[in-house]
């Protein structure tokens, strides 16, 4: 017999019908009684988890503070730190408590996602903010069918149409970065991007390509290299570009970490930035202003993105409908010391 529909609030009786046991047995499992066979207990627990059942003791009390969980794949760079600062800033002003977790970069199994979703329910979270995660539409369904408010920030994959997403104007930022280099006289401009299939990387790449074609410059596929949004991609990417018969005079890096890798490798090779090579990053993190020389970068409003995500998840937790399912904030090119006119 099928389990209760996710659109209907699950009851013990519905769980009992779906698993072929008595309501009394389901009640024993919920209350942790020992007089239930292990096989039966496992079957009932799986059904409870799948249906998103919450016992009265697990349900969040309206008088208590809202608690929102923020899930990162990892907190190992300036980008997630800036987002988290924005979330915490808005949380402090609204009396909301924030719990931080990490998902890791390995794909989570469907069973694992179900357990995580059930834990969010059991611990009384008001909602979940997922940052730069590889969760796809089917993964997020584990949370949605349990009616957990979810907001994603810079998802690797396009989120479902009914999930609120927060991001920056990546296409416009990529176009602005490339146009800045073209305005300085550069015509042989490379793009060192992040993982090829990731949505934000695709948007930045398309902005780069649009800027070139609008100036009558045919894009050179050999000048586009994809890799991780990590410093080592900048190091390896510059080495590969310099091995070309005609190396670029300027590079647009898909994020600040890649750009810092370019700076390190350029310094090691005795290449002067910006005299010999102009460079633009993306994100506008502390890495950009603290690098030597200070990095020209397309700044994302990361703290405001964090605040917007928290506002959106709290609205859903209150039962309000979102004004929009896509919040896209403007980027801004910040010119510093790593770009100059082509000699």
XYZ file of C-alpha atoms in Angstrom, residues 5 15 21 27 35 38 41-42 47 74 79 88 113 121 149 151 166 168 175 200 223 242 246 253 257-258 284 296 325:
29
model
C 1.040 11.806 -0.021
C 1.811 5.487 8.418
C 1.218 -2.602 10.888
C 3.025 4.783 18.235
C 8.756 -4.085 22.476
C 13.857 -4.762 14.772
C 10.927 -0.830 13.692
C 13.217 -0.231 10.697
C 8.138 5.371 6.491
C 32.593 23.792 2.741
C 33.247 33.737 -0.426
C 24.403 36.480 10.776
C 19.163 13.426 1.967
C 12.332 18.659 11.021
C 11.277 26.174 3.533
C 16.412 28.980 -0.215
C 19.516 34.203 -4.513
C 24.235 38.005 -8.442
C 30.500 41.232 -19.624
C 27.169 30.811 -12.401
C 41.697 30.920 -24.529
C 51.703 30.889 -21.580
C 50.190 33.500 -28.870
C 39.384 34.904 -13.919
C 40.805 32.616 -5.861
C 41.670 31.716 -9.472
C 35.070 41.157 -4.710
C 40.599 44.502 -10.056
C 11.514 32.989 -6.892
